[in-house]
Amino acid sequence: MLFRSGSSTTGEDHLVTTQDFKAQLRKQIGFLQWSAEGFDVGHREEALRIGTALRVLFHDTTNSTSILHHLNALNVIMRSEAPDRDKQDTTLGGRRIVGEFSWSLASVSPSPSGGHFLPCIDASAPHRMIEAPAWWNETFAHVNGVDYTRKKTVLWAVNKDGGAHVDHDIPADYEQLIANGAIGSFEAPDGSIVGIEDAHHTFLRTMAFEVLHSPDLIALAL
């Protein structure tokens, strides 16, 4: 398949092939891999770079086209760690986090200022396979009366929190995720109560895991 694109330097058109977009897909997959590796050794801010790559892969607007759209692969099958919410109980209020981002005291690692709950990165864990639009718009967590989708969380991180832009106006729902202790706390070994911090980083890392473990999407890059 061929696409026509204008050149900003010569004013001439040039043809962009499917292979060009496959190369771009490989590049974004590489970014996800490198950022995931960095996150796992302690560089948690790499989660914001993960968000930027996810936006490039999945998000379409009137001014930009996702790589999946360019590849005519909007409905590629994606791995989801979140259970089918239609089969969940309907009382999801309070501080409960459901699906891929459920956590327990055993999954929290303390730090001097707070604690982190761990991302889901177990390739052998139970999961679902769903089409990309459903994955992108899926509610993966419900916290304090707010539904969180991958799309909203990624766009907040990228457009508001330094992934690609910094904005002084942070949405209240996103602020709930990034605030220390906003989504819960745990008891540290010394008996003190420590707030969960940087939940959004954990969320984004798990999304990278899902993408990197979606065989059909990876095959598109070949």
Tab-separated table of C-alpha atoms in Angstrom, residues 11-205:
chain	number	residue	atom	x	y	z
A	11	GLY	CA	7.556	21.089	-1.575
A	12	GLU	CA	7.322	17.841	-3.542
A	13	ASP	CA	5.193	14.834	-2.769
A	14	HIS	CA	6.764	11.503	-1.935
A	15	LEU	CA	5.238	8.090	-1.468
A	16	VAL	CA	5.179	6.561	1.991
A	17	THR	CA	4.880	2.781	1.850
A	18	THR	CA	3.488	0.281	4.302
A	19	GLN	CA	7.079	-0.762	4.931
A	20	ASP	CA	7.848	2.768	6.130
A	21	PHE	CA	5.060	2.542	8.681
A	22	LYS	CA	6.208	-0.915	9.713
A	23	ALA	CA	9.612	0.637	10.392
A	24	GLN	CA	7.912	3.297	12.508
A	25	LEU	CA	6.067	0.566	14.388
A	26	ARG	CA	9.362	-1.210	15.073
A	27	LYS	CA	10.804	2.073	16.338
A	28	GLN	CA	7.948	2.633	18.796
A	29	ILE	CA	8.147	-0.977	19.990
A	30	GLY	CA	11.833	-0.398	20.605
A	31	PHE	CA	11.059	2.726	22.616
A	32	LEU	CA	8.606	0.733	24.725
A	33	GLN	CA	11.160	-2.002	25.352
A	34	TRP	CA	13.906	0.429	26.376
A	35	SER	CA	11.636	2.442	28.631
A	36	ALA	CA	10.225	-0.699	30.237
A	37	GLU	CA	13.751	-1.906	30.977
A	38	GLY	CA	14.645	1.472	32.443
A	39	PHE	CA	11.515	1.495	34.585
A	40	ASP	CA	12.295	-1.969	35.921
A	41	VAL	CA	15.719	-0.913	37.185
A	42	GLY	CA	14.328	2.089	39.022
A	43	HIS	CA	13.872	4.873	36.468
A	44	ARG	CA	10.137	5.185	36.986
A	45	GLU	CA	9.876	8.424	34.998
A	46	GLU	CA	10.413	6.288	31.883
A	47	ALA	CA	6.696	5.595	32.232
A	48	LEU	CA	6.039	8.994	30.644
A	49	ARG	CA	8.059	7.953	27.592
A	50	ILE	CA	5.972	4.788	27.493
A	51	GLY	CA	2.901	7.008	27.332
A	52	THR	CA	4.314	8.947	24.393
A	53	ALA	CA	4.940	5.756	22.410
A	54	LEU	CA	1.449	4.476	23.205
A	55	ARG	CA	-0.091	7.705	21.934
A	56	VAL	CA	1.814	7.419	18.665
A	57	LEU	CA	0.679	3.817	18.250
A	58	PHE	CA	-3.005	4.093	19.153
A	59	HIS	CA	-4.367	7.640	19.235
A	60	ASP	CA	-6.089	9.285	16.273
A	61	THR	CA	-7.155	12.922	16.086
A	62	THR	CA	-8.151	15.336	13.331
A	63	ASN	CA	-4.513	16.473	13.226
A	64	SER	CA	-2.611	13.211	13.695
A	65	THR	CA	-2.941	9.614	12.590
A	66	SER	CA	-1.882	6.620	14.645
A	67	ILE	CA	0.557	4.069	13.303
A	68	LEU	CA	-2.125	1.386	13.527
A	69	HIS	CA	-4.386	3.564	11.375
A	70	HIS	CA	-1.629	4.034	8.806
A	71	LEU	CA	-1.188	0.257	8.710
A	72	ASN	CA	-4.946	-0.316	8.362
A	73	ALA	CA	-4.710	-2.404	11.514
A	74	LEU	CA	-6.972	-0.569	13.941
A	75	ASN	CA	-8.576	-3.817	15.069
A	76	VAL	CA	-5.385	-5.733	15.780
A	77	ILE	CA	-5.764	-8.069	18.745
A	78	MET	CA	-4.212	-6.845	22.010
A	79	ARG	CA	-3.414	-8.513	25.302
A	80	SER	CA	-5.408	-7.191	28.264
A	81	GLU	CA	-4.654	-8.060	31.864
A	82	ALA	CA	-7.990	-6.562	32.919
A	83	PRO	CA	-10.854	-9.015	33.475
A	84	ASP	CA	-14.138	-8.636	31.657
A	85	ARG	CA	-15.915	-5.879	33.582
A	86	ASP	CA	-19.285	-7.251	32.458
A	87	LYS	CA	-18.533	-10.183	34.752
A	88	GLN	CA	-17.395	-8.016	37.692
A	89	ASP	CA	-19.565	-7.075	40.592
A	90	THR	CA	-21.176	-3.676	40.153
A	91	THR	CA	-20.081	-2.147	43.461
A	92	LEU	CA	-16.680	-0.810	42.469
A	93	GLY	CA	-16.628	2.276	44.685
A	94	GLY	CA	-14.123	3.403	47.281
A	95	ARG	CA	-10.435	2.805	46.831
A	96	ARG	CA	-10.743	-0.535	45.136
A	97	ILE	CA	-8.594	-0.982	42.034
A	98	VAL	CA	-9.766	-3.728	39.733
A	99	GLY	CA	-8.277	-5.804	36.984
A	100	GLU	CA	-4.718	-5.510	35.857
A	101	PHE	CA	-3.833	-3.011	38.546
A	102	SER	CA	-5.196	-4.847	41.554
A	103	TRP	CA	-2.595	-4.979	44.289
A	104	SER	CA	-1.924	-6.259	47.786
A	105	LEU	CA	0.521	-5.442	50.566
A	106	ALA	CA	2.813	-8.107	49.155
A	107	SER	CA	3.094	-6.173	45.892
A	108	VAL	CA	4.068	-2.859	47.449
A	109	SER	CA	7.694	-1.807	47.727
A	110	PRO	CA	8.461	0.950	50.253
A	111	SER	CA	10.546	4.030	49.532
A	112	PRO	CA	11.595	6.904	51.831
A	113	SER	CA	8.624	9.028	50.800
A	114	GLY	CA	5.997	6.424	50.015
A	115	GLY	CA	5.471	3.109	48.293
A	116	HIS	CA	4.864	1.713	44.846
A	117	PHE	CA	2.589	-1.114	43.851
A	118	LEU	CA	4.074	-3.342	41.217
A	119	PRO	CA	3.083	-3.574	37.548
A	120	CYS	CA	1.679	-6.735	36.046
A	121	ILE	CA	4.519	-8.225	34.005
A	122	ASP	CA	3.898	-11.967	34.352
A	123	ALA	CA	3.631	-13.400	30.849
A	124	SER	CA	2.049	-16.601	32.197
A	125	ALA	CA	-0.747	-14.773	34.060
A	126	PRO	CA	-4.378	-15.162	32.932
A	127	HIS	CA	-5.378	-12.540	30.404
A	128	ARG	CA	-7.807	-11.665	27.619
A	129	MET	CA	-7.233	-10.868	23.937
A	130	ILE	CA	-9.366	-8.015	22.582
A	131	GLU	CA	-9.361	-5.671	19.600
A	132	ALA	CA	-7.249	-2.514	19.861
A	133	PRO	CA	-10.142	0.007	20.041
A	134	ALA	CA	-11.675	-1.916	22.950
A	135	TRP	CA	-8.250	-2.156	24.611
A	136	TRP	CA	-7.515	1.566	24.186
A	137	ASN	CA	-10.878	2.589	25.622
A	138	GLU	CA	-11.179	-0.145	28.236
A	139	THR	CA	-11.732	0.808	31.883
A	140	PHE	CA	-8.876	-0.870	33.720
A	141	ALA	CA	-9.495	0.679	37.149
A	142	HIS	CA	-12.213	2.346	39.160
A	143	VAL	CA	-10.984	4.605	41.950
A	144	ASN	CA	-13.077	6.860	44.171
A	145	GLY	CA	-15.977	6.851	41.749
A	146	VAL	CA	-13.837	7.491	38.641
A	147	ASP	CA	-13.383	5.081	35.733
A	148	TYR	CA	-9.874	5.101	34.272
A	149	THR	CA	-9.234	4.028	30.691
A	150	ARG	CA	-5.893	3.479	29.030
A	151	LYS	CA	-6.639	6.273	26.567
A	152	LYS	CA	-7.419	8.904	29.204
A	153	THR	CA	-4.483	7.948	31.406
A	154	VAL	CA	-2.002	7.971	28.526
A	155	LEU	CA	-3.203	11.306	27.152
A	156	TRP	CA	-3.073	12.937	30.571
A	157	ALA	CA	0.492	11.725	31.111
A	158	VAL	CA	1.632	12.805	27.653
A	159	ASN	CA	-0.265	16.061	27.192
A	160	LYS	CA	-0.302	17.369	30.753
A	161	ASP	CA	2.468	15.742	32.760
A	162	GLY	CA	5.624	15.961	30.677
A	163	GLY	CA	5.413	13.037	28.280
A	164	ALA	CA	5.278	15.508	25.391
A	165	HIS	CA	3.847	18.647	27.007
A	166	VAL	CA	3.662	20.200	30.463
A	167	ASP	CA	0.460	21.930	31.531
A	168	HIS	CA	-0.234	23.823	34.751
A	169	ASP	CA	-3.873	22.689	34.540
A	170	ILE	CA	-3.856	19.034	35.676
A	171	PRO	CA	-7.255	17.284	35.480
A	172	ALA	CA	-8.599	16.386	38.914
A	173	ASP	CA	-9.069	12.733	37.962
A	174	TYR	CA	-5.439	12.468	36.896
A	175	GLU	CA	-4.251	14.329	39.978
A	176	GLN	CA	-5.997	11.659	42.023
A	177	LEU	CA	-3.690	9.059	40.491
A	178	ILE	CA	-0.441	10.971	40.831
A	179	ALA	CA	-0.954	12.238	44.394
A	180	ASN	CA	0.900	10.427	47.167
A	181	GLY	CA	-1.603	8.263	49.005
A	182	ALA	CA	-4.553	9.247	46.832
A	183	ILE	CA	-5.372	5.641	45.929
A	184	GLY	CA	-4.430	3.979	49.190
A	185	SER	CA	-1.743	3.226	51.738
A	186	PHE	CA	-0.020	0.334	53.485
A	187	GLU	CA	1.773	-0.372	56.721
A	188	ALA	CA	5.566	-0.176	56.466
A	189	PRO	CA	7.849	-2.552	58.415
A	190	ASP	CA	8.306	0.078	61.115
A	191	GLY	CA	4.560	0.282	61.645
A	192	SER	CA	4.072	3.634	59.946
A	193	ILE	CA	1.356	4.161	57.352
A	194	VAL	CA	2.852	4.923	53.952
A	195	GLY	CA	0.920	6.296	50.974
A	196	ILE	CA	1.006	4.653	47.566
A	197	GLU	CA	2.764	7.026	45.174
A	198	ASP	CA	3.181	7.339	41.425
A	199	ALA	CA	0.334	4.947	40.612
A	200	HIS	CA	0.196	6.337	37.077
A	201	HIS	CA	3.745	5.131	36.430
A	202	THR	CA	2.752	1.592	37.350
A	203	PHE	CA	-0.294	1.785	35.117
A	204	LEU	CA	1.747	2.877	32.102
A	205	ARG	CA	4.383	0.198	32.671
